[in-house]
């Protein structure tokens, strides 16, 4: 199954399929981000345990690993849009289940985590593959810049609105409202995926070849980077919001934090989307890497509400400078494989394996440390320093990755 030849594009427009993909993702992110951060707080409220939230995420990352592999097999036997649709519907079912469980959800963190993780594996495998198919190196920075703008708008506004709802309707009734609305938006996202053109598959799934990456050292570097960054990101995705909630006992404060960070991310994503392209990725990626990798120093300095706010703003400022060009560089590394068209699904799955193994390692450290951190700021600082600064070690893989990309551009 070869990729269709792409004609040179002299305009800045996106393909119709890419626009439908952005719409489906916006609805998905609207539904999930409305409740995603508050699922952690809800489980903490009804269970009263930081470790319980950690176990929820631990099983979620196990589910992601399993889900990606199963979805990869399915995508090669069926179609990547079908996989995307299944993932979206599974997320909707997750919120249906948590609505049924109510305050009893704390007793089912393993099952909830696995369900959400498997659904995430299907959704993001389908998503990454569709994005790869519908973009090229010429328009990928623009696509991901626009995607980051829309994603940041959605993910900053939705938690703020949810936090306001929870402030007016406190307790379980408020959570039921936002979980129900999330379910409806996710159902709408699944409906939009019906507009995406399906594409035949060749039935073969050779994950081992993609993991070995023989003859493609840049792809191995991408996987090492994902593994190291996954250790921090797997914990910080929920720990920062929980820290603020424990300090303020206010869901609205958490929503406001997400709103402020999202506003900065929107601005920076827009700038990166219009200014960065395949010829000038090196400098913003480097600045973004060190700004993002060193941002946990703010939390080490002060794990207080002010420190959490400052960390969020610093992270929001630098992460688009890194995330957008790195995503494009990652796909460029994939495309250096002459069999990229046939192996694109396997590469997407292979990329997620070290990422989720890193997340599992980080969450395992959190589960171990959680009982010792409660009410002891210095232990929180130590944990943040160890886990938060680990991605700095990933820099070793970047210079060669960027050098190889510049060499490829020089020969184009």
Coordinates of C-alpha atoms in Angstrom, one line a residue:
X1 CA 0.0 0.0 0.0
X2 CA 1.9 3.0 -1.2
X3 CA 1.1 6.6 -0.4
X4 CA -0.4 8.6 -3.2
X5 CA 2.0 11.0 -4.8
X6 CA 1.7 14.4 -3.4
X7 CA 1.7 17.4 -5.8
X8 CA 3.7 20.5 -4.8
X9 CA 1.5 23.0 -2.9
X10 CA 2.2 26.6 -3.5
X11 CA -0.6 27.9 -1.3
X12 CA -1.1 27.8 2.4
X13 CA -4.5 26.1 2.4
X14 CA -5.3 22.8 4.0
X15 CA -6.9 19.8 2.3
X16 CA -10.6 19.3 3.0
X17 CA -9.8 16.1 4.9
X18 CA -7.4 18.0 7.2
X19 CA -10.2 20.5 7.9
X20 CA -12.6 17.7 8.9
X21 CA -9.9 16.2 11.0
X22 CA -9.4 19.6 12.8
X23 CA -13.2 19.8 13.4
X24 CA -13.4 16.2 14.8
X25 CA -10.4 16.9 17.1
X26 CA -11.8 20.2 18.3
X27 CA -15.1 18.5 19.3
X28 CA -13.1 15.6 20.9
X29 CA -10.9 17.9 22.9
X30 CA -13.8 20.1 23.9
X31 CA -15.6 17.0 25.3
X32 CA -12.6 15.5 26.9
X33 CA -11.0 18.7 28.3
X34 CA -14.3 19.8 29.8
X35 CA -14.0 16.9 32.2
X36 CA -10.5 15.4 31.8
X37 CA -8.8 17.4 34.6
X38 CA -11.8 17.1 36.8
X39 CA -11.9 13.3 36.6
X40 CA -8.7 13.4 38.6
X41 CA -10.2 15.7 41.2
X42 CA -13.4 13.8 41.3
X43 CA -11.5 10.5 42.0
X44 CA -9.5 12.3 44.7
X45 CA -12.6 13.8 46.3
X46 CA -14.5 10.5 46.5
X47 CA -11.5 8.3 47.2
X48 CA -9.4 10.7 49.3
X49 CA -6.1 9.2 48.0
X50 CA -3.3 10.6 45.8
X51 CA -2.1 7.1 45.2
X52 CA -5.6 6.2 43.9
X53 CA -5.3 8.8 41.2
X54 CA -1.9 7.5 40.4
X55 CA -3.2 4.0 40.0
X56 CA -5.9 5.3 37.7
X57 CA -3.2 6.8 35.4
X58 CA -1.0 3.8 35.8
X59 CA -3.7 1.5 34.3
X60 CA -4.6 4.2 31.8
X61 CA -1.0 4.1 30.4
X62 CA -1.1 0.2 30.3
X63 CA -4.4 0.5 28.4
X64 CA -2.7 3.0 26.0
X65 CA 0.1 0.5 25.3
X66 CA -2.4 -2.3 24.7
X67 CA -4.8 -0.1 22.8
X68 CA -2.2 1.2 20.4
X69 CA -1.0 -2.3 19.4
X70 CA -4.6 -3.6 19.0
X71 CA -5.5 -0.5 17.0
X72 CA -2.5 -0.9 14.8
X73 CA -3.5 -4.5 13.9
X74 CA -7.1 -3.2 13.3
X75 CA -6.0 -0.3 11.2
X76 CA -4.0 -2.5 8.8
X77 CA -7.0 -4.9 8.5
X78 CA -9.7 -2.2 8.2
X79 CA -9.1 1.6 8.0
X80 CA -7.5 4.3 10.2
X81 CA -10.7 6.4 10.2
X82 CA -12.6 3.4 11.7
X83 CA -10.0 3.2 14.4
X84 CA -10.3 6.9 15.1
X85 CA -14.1 6.5 15.3
X86 CA -13.9 3.6 17.8
X87 CA -11.5 5.6 20.0
X88 CA -13.9 8.5 20.1
X89 CA -16.9 6.3 20.9
X90 CA -14.9 4.5 23.6
X91 CA -14.2 7.9 25.3
X92 CA -17.9 8.7 25.2
X93 CA -18.6 5.3 26.8
X94 CA -16.1 6.1 29.5
X95 CA -18.1 9.1 30.6
X96 CA -21.3 7.1 30.4
X97 CA -19.8 4.5 32.8
X98 CA -18.5 7.1 35.2
X99 CA -21.9 8.7 35.2
X100 CA -23.4 5.4 36.2
X101 CA -20.8 4.7 38.9
X102 CA -21.1 8.2 40.5
X103 CA -19.2 8.3 43.9
X104 CA -18.5 4.6 43.6
X105 CA -16.0 5.3 40.8
X106 CA -13.1 5.4 43.3
X107 CA -13.5 1.6 43.7
X108 CA -13.0 1.1 39.9
X109 CA -9.9 3.1 39.1
X110 CA -8.3 0.1 37.5
X111 CA -11.2 -0.6 35.2
X112 CA -11.8 3.1 34.4
X113 CA -8.1 3.6 33.6
X114 CA -7.9 0.6 31.3
X115 CA -11.1 1.6 29.5
X116 CA -9.9 5.2 28.9
X117 CA -6.4 4.0 28.0
X118 CA -7.5 1.5 25.3
X119 CA -9.9 4.1 23.9
X120 CA -7.0 6.6 23.8
X121 CA -4.8 4.1 22.0
X122 CA -7.5 3.7 19.3
X123 CA -8.1 7.4 19.1
X124 CA -4.5 8.7 18.9
X125 CA -3.3 5.9 16.6
X126 CA -6.1 6.8 14.2
X127 CA -5.5 10.5 14.7
X128 CA -1.7 10.4 14.1
X129 CA -2.1 8.3 11.0
X130 CA -4.8 10.5 9.5
X131 CA -2.7 13.6 10.2
X132 CA 0.3 12.0 8.6
X133 CA -1.7 11.1 5.5
X134 CA -3.4 14.5 5.1
X135 CA -0.2 16.6 5.5
X136 CA 3.2 16.9 3.9
X137 CA 6.4 18.4 5.1
X138 CA 5.5 21.7 3.3
X139 CA 2.3 22.3 5.2
X140 CA 2.8 20.3 8.4
X141 CA 4.0 23.2 10.5
X142 CA 1.0 25.2 9.4
X143 CA -1.4 22.3 10.2
X144 CA 0.1 21.7 13.7
X145 CA 0.2 25.4 14.4
X146 CA -3.5 25.7 13.6
X147 CA -4.2 22.5 15.5
X148 CA -2.4 23.8 18.5
X149 CA -4.3 27.1 18.4
X150 CA -7.7 25.3 18.2
X151 CA -6.7 22.7 20.8
X152 CA -5.4 25.4 23.1
X153 CA -8.5 27.5 22.7
X154 CA -10.7 24.5 23.5
X155 CA -8.7 23.1 26.3
X156 CA -8.4 26.5 28.0
X157 CA -12.0 27.5 27.8
X158 CA -13.7 24.1 28.5
X159 CA -12.1 23.5 32.0
X160 CA -12.8 27.2 33.0
X161 CA -16.4 26.7 32.1
X162 CA -16.5 23.4 33.9
X163 CA -14.9 25.0 36.9
X164 CA -17.5 27.8 36.9
X165 CA -20.3 25.1 36.7
X166 CA -18.8 23.2 39.7
X167 CA -18.5 26.5 41.7
X168 CA -22.3 27.0 41.2
X169 CA -23.3 23.4 41.4
X170 CA -20.8 21.9 43.9
X171 CA -20.3 18.2 44.6
X172 CA -21.5 15.2 42.7
X173 CA -24.4 16.9 40.9
X174 CA -22.0 19.4 39.2
X175 CA -19.7 16.6 38.1
X176 CA -22.6 14.8 36.6
X177 CA -23.5 17.8 34.5
X178 CA -20.0 18.2 33.0
X179 CA -19.6 14.5 32.5
X180 CA -22.9 14.4 30.6
X181 CA -21.9 17.3 28.4
X182 CA -18.6 15.7 27.7
X183 CA -20.4 12.6 26.5
X184 CA -22.5 14.6 24.1
X185 CA -19.5 16.4 22.5
X186 CA -17.6 13.2 22.1
X187 CA -20.6 11.7 20.3
X188 CA -20.6 14.7 18.0
X189 CA -16.9 14.1 17.3
X190 CA -17.6 10.5 16.3
X191 CA -20.2 11.7 13.9
X192 CA -17.8 14.1 12.2
X193 CA -15.3 11.2 11.6
X194 CA -18.0 9.8 9.2
X195 CA -17.0 12.6 6.8
X196 CA -13.4 11.4 6.5
X197 CA -12.6 9.4 3.4
X198 CA -11.8 5.8 4.2
X199 CA -8.7 4.2 2.8
X200 CA -7.9 0.6 2.1
X201 CA -5.3 -1.3 4.2
X202 CA -2.9 -4.0 3.1
X203 CA -3.5 -6.3 6.1
X204 CA 0.1 -6.6 7.2
X205 CA 1.3 -5.3 10.6
X206 CA 5.1 -5.6 11.3
X207 CA 5.7 -3.7 14.5
X208 CA 9.1 -5.3 15.2
X209 CA 10.6 -3.7 12.1
X210 CA 9.4 -0.3 13.1
X211 CA 10.8 -0.8 16.6
X212 CA 14.2 -1.8 15.3
X213 CA 14.3 1.1 12.9
X214 CA 17.2 -0.4 10.9
X215 CA 18.8 2.2 8.7
X216 CA 16.8 5.0 10.4
X217 CA 18.7 6.3 13.3
X218 CA 16.7 9.5 13.5
X219 CA 13.6 7.5 14.3
X220 CA 15.4 5.8 17.1
X221 CA 16.3 9.2 18.4
X222 CA 12.7 10.2 18.3
X223 CA 11.7 7.2 20.4
X224 CA 14.4 7.9 23.0
X225 CA 13.2 11.5 23.3
X226 CA 9.6 10.3 23.7
X227 CA 10.6 7.8 26.4
X228 CA 12.4 10.4 28.5
X229 CA 9.9 13.2 28.2
X230 CA 7.1 10.7 28.9
X231 CA 8.4 10.2 32.5
X232 CA 7.6 13.8 33.4
X233 CA 4.6 14.3 31.2
X234 CA 2.8 11.2 32.5
X235 CA 2.9 12.7 36.0
X236 CA 2.6 16.4 35.4
X237 CA -0.6 16.0 33.3
X238 CA -2.5 15.4 36.5
X239 CA -0.2 16.2 39.4
X240 CA 0.0 20.0 38.9
X241 CA -3.8 20.4 38.9
X242 CA -4.1 18.2 42.0
X243 CA -1.4 20.3 43.7
X244 CA -3.5 23.5 43.1
X245 CA -6.7 21.8 44.1
X246 CA -5.2 20.5 47.4
X247 CA -3.9 24.0 48.1
X248 CA -7.1 25.9 47.3
X249 CA -9.9 23.3 47.4
X250 CA -11.4 25.1 44.4
X251 CA -12.2 23.5 41.0
X252 CA -12.7 27.1 39.7
X253 CA -9.1 27.9 40.6
X254 CA -8.0 24.9 38.6
X255 CA -10.1 26.0 35.6
X256 CA -8.8 29.5 35.8
X257 CA -5.2 28.2 35.8
X258 CA -5.9 26.2 32.7
X259 CA -7.5 29.3 31.1
X260 CA -4.5 31.5 31.7
X261 CA -2.0 28.9 30.5
X262 CA -4.1 28.2 27.4
X263 CA -4.3 31.8 26.5
X264 CA -0.5 32.0 26.4
X265 CA -0.3 28.7 24.4
X266 CA -2.8 30.0 21.8
X267 CA -0.7 33.1 21.2
X268 CA 2.5 31.2 20.9
X269 CA 1.0 28.4 18.8
X270 CA -0.3 31.1 16.4
X271 CA 3.1 32.7 16.1
X272 CA 4.9 29.4 15.6
X273 CA 2.3 28.3 13.0
X274 CA 2.9 31.4 10.8
X275 CA 6.6 31.9 11.4
X276 CA 8.1 28.4 11.6
X277 CA 8.6 26.1 8.6
X278 CA 10.8 23.3 7.4
X279 CA 13.7 25.7 6.8
X280 CA 13.9 27.4 10.2
X281 CA 12.8 24.8 12.9
X282 CA 16.2 24.5 14.6
X283 CA 16.2 27.6 16.8
X284 CA 12.6 27.6 18.1
X285 CA 12.9 23.9 18.8
X286 CA 16.1 24.4 20.8
X287 CA 14.8 27.4 22.8
X288 CA 11.5 25.6 23.4
X289 CA 13.2 22.4 24.5
X290 CA 15.3 24.1 27.2
X291 CA 12.5 26.4 28.3
X292 CA 10.1 23.5 28.7
X293 CA 12.6 21.1 30.2
X294 CA 13.8 23.6 32.8
X295 CA 10.4 24.9 33.7
X296 CA 9.9 22.5 36.7
X297 CA 12.6 24.6 38.5
X298 CA 9.8 27.0 39.2
X299 CA 7.9 24.3 41.1
X300 CA 11.1 23.3 42.9
X301 CA 11.5 26.9 44.0
X302 CA 7.8 27.2 45.1
X303 CA 5.1 24.4 45.0
X304 CA 2.6 27.1 46.2
X305 CA -0.4 28.4 44.2
X306 CA 1.8 31.2 42.9
X307 CA 4.6 28.8 41.9
X308 CA 2.0 26.6 40.1
X309 CA 0.7 29.6 38.2
X310 CA 4.2 30.8 37.2
X311 CA 5.2 27.2 36.1
X312 CA 2.0 26.9 34.0
X313 CA 2.7 30.2 32.3
X314 CA 6.4 29.4 31.6
X315 CA 5.4 25.9 30.3
X316 CA 2.7 27.5 28.1
X317 CA 5.2 30.0 26.7
X318 CA 7.8 27.5 25.6
X319 CA 6.0 24.3 24.9
X320 CA 4.6 25.4 21.5
X321 CA 8.1 26.5 20.4
X322 CA 9.2 22.9 21.0
X323 CA 6.1 20.7 20.4
X324 CA 5.1 22.0 17.0
X325 CA 8.5 21.8 15.2
X326 CA 9.3 18.5 17.0
X327 CA 6.1 16.9 15.7
X328 CA 7.1 18.0 12.2
X329 CA 10.7 16.8 12.6
X330 CA 9.4 13.5 13.9
X331 CA 7.3 12.9 10.8
X332 CA 10.2 14.0 8.7
X333 CA 12.3 11.3 10.3
X334 CA 9.5 8.8 9.5
X335 CA 9.4 9.9 5.9
X336 CA 13.1 9.2 5.4
X337 CA 12.2 5.5 5.4
X338 CA 11.4 4.6 1.8
X339 CA 8.7 2.2 3.0
X340 CA 7.0 4.9 5.1
X341 CA 3.8 4.6 3.2
X342 CA 3.4 0.9 4.0
X343 CA 4.8 1.2 7.6
X344 CA 3.2 4.4 8.8
X345 CA 0.8 2.7 11.2
X346 CA 3.6 0.6 12.7
X347 CA 5.8 3.7 13.1
X348 CA 2.9 5.5 15.0
X349 CA 2.5 2.5 17.3
X350 CA 6.3 2.2 17.8
X351 CA 6.5 5.9 18.8
X352 CA 3.9 5.4 21.5
X353 CA 5.6 2.4 23.2
X354 CA 8.6 4.3 24.7
X355 CA 6.4 7.3 25.5
X356 CA 3.9 5.2 27.5
X357 CA 6.7 3.1 29.1
X358 CA 8.2 6.5 30.3
X359 CA 4.8 7.5 31.6
X360 CA 4.4 4.3 33.5
X361 CA 7.8 4.8 35.1
X362 CA 6.9 8.3 36.1
X363 CA 3.5 7.3 37.6
X364 CA 5.1 4.3 39.4
X365 CA 7.5 6.8 41.1
X366 CA 4.5 9.0 41.9
X367 CA 2.6 6.1 43.5
X368 CA 5.6 5.3 45.6
X369 CA 6.2 8.9 46.6
X370 CA 2.6 10.0 47.1
X371 CA 2.2 8.8 50.7
X372 CA 5.4 10.6 51.7
X373 CA 4.6 13.9 50.1
X374 CA 1.3 14.9 51.7
X375 CA 1.9 18.1 53.7
X376 CA 5.7 18.1 53.2
X377 CA 6.7 20.7 50.7
X378 CA 10.3 19.8 50.6
X379 CA 9.4 16.2 49.5
X380 CA 7.2 17.6 46.8
X381 CA 10.2 19.7 45.7
X382 CA 12.5 16.7 45.6
X383 CA 10.0 14.6 43.6
X384 CA 9.4 17.5 41.1
X385 CA 13.2 17.9 40.7
X386 CA 13.8 14.2 40.0
X387 CA 10.9 13.5 37.7
X388 CA 10.4 17.0 36.3
X389 CA 14.0 17.6 35.1
X390 CA 14.6 14.2 33.7
X391 CA 13.7 15.3 30.1
X392 CA 16.9 17.5 30.1
X393 CA 18.8 14.3 29.4
X394 CA 16.9 13.9 26.1
X395 CA 18.8 16.8 24.5
X396 CA 21.7 14.5 23.4
X397 CA 19.4 13.2 20.6
X398 CA 18.4 16.5 19.2
X399 CA 21.5 17.9 17.6
X400 CA 21.9 15.0 15.3
X401 CA 18.2 15.0 14.5
X402 CA 18.3 18.6 13.5
X403 CA 21.6 18.2 11.6
X404 CA 20.2 15.4 9.6
X405 CA 17.1 17.4 8.8
X406 CA 19.2 20.4 7.6
X407 CA 21.2 18.0 5.4
X408 CA 18.0 16.6 3.9
X409 CA 16.8 20.1 3.1
X410 CA 20.1 21.0 1.5
X411 CA 19.8 18.1 -0.9
X412 CA 16.1 18.7 -1.8

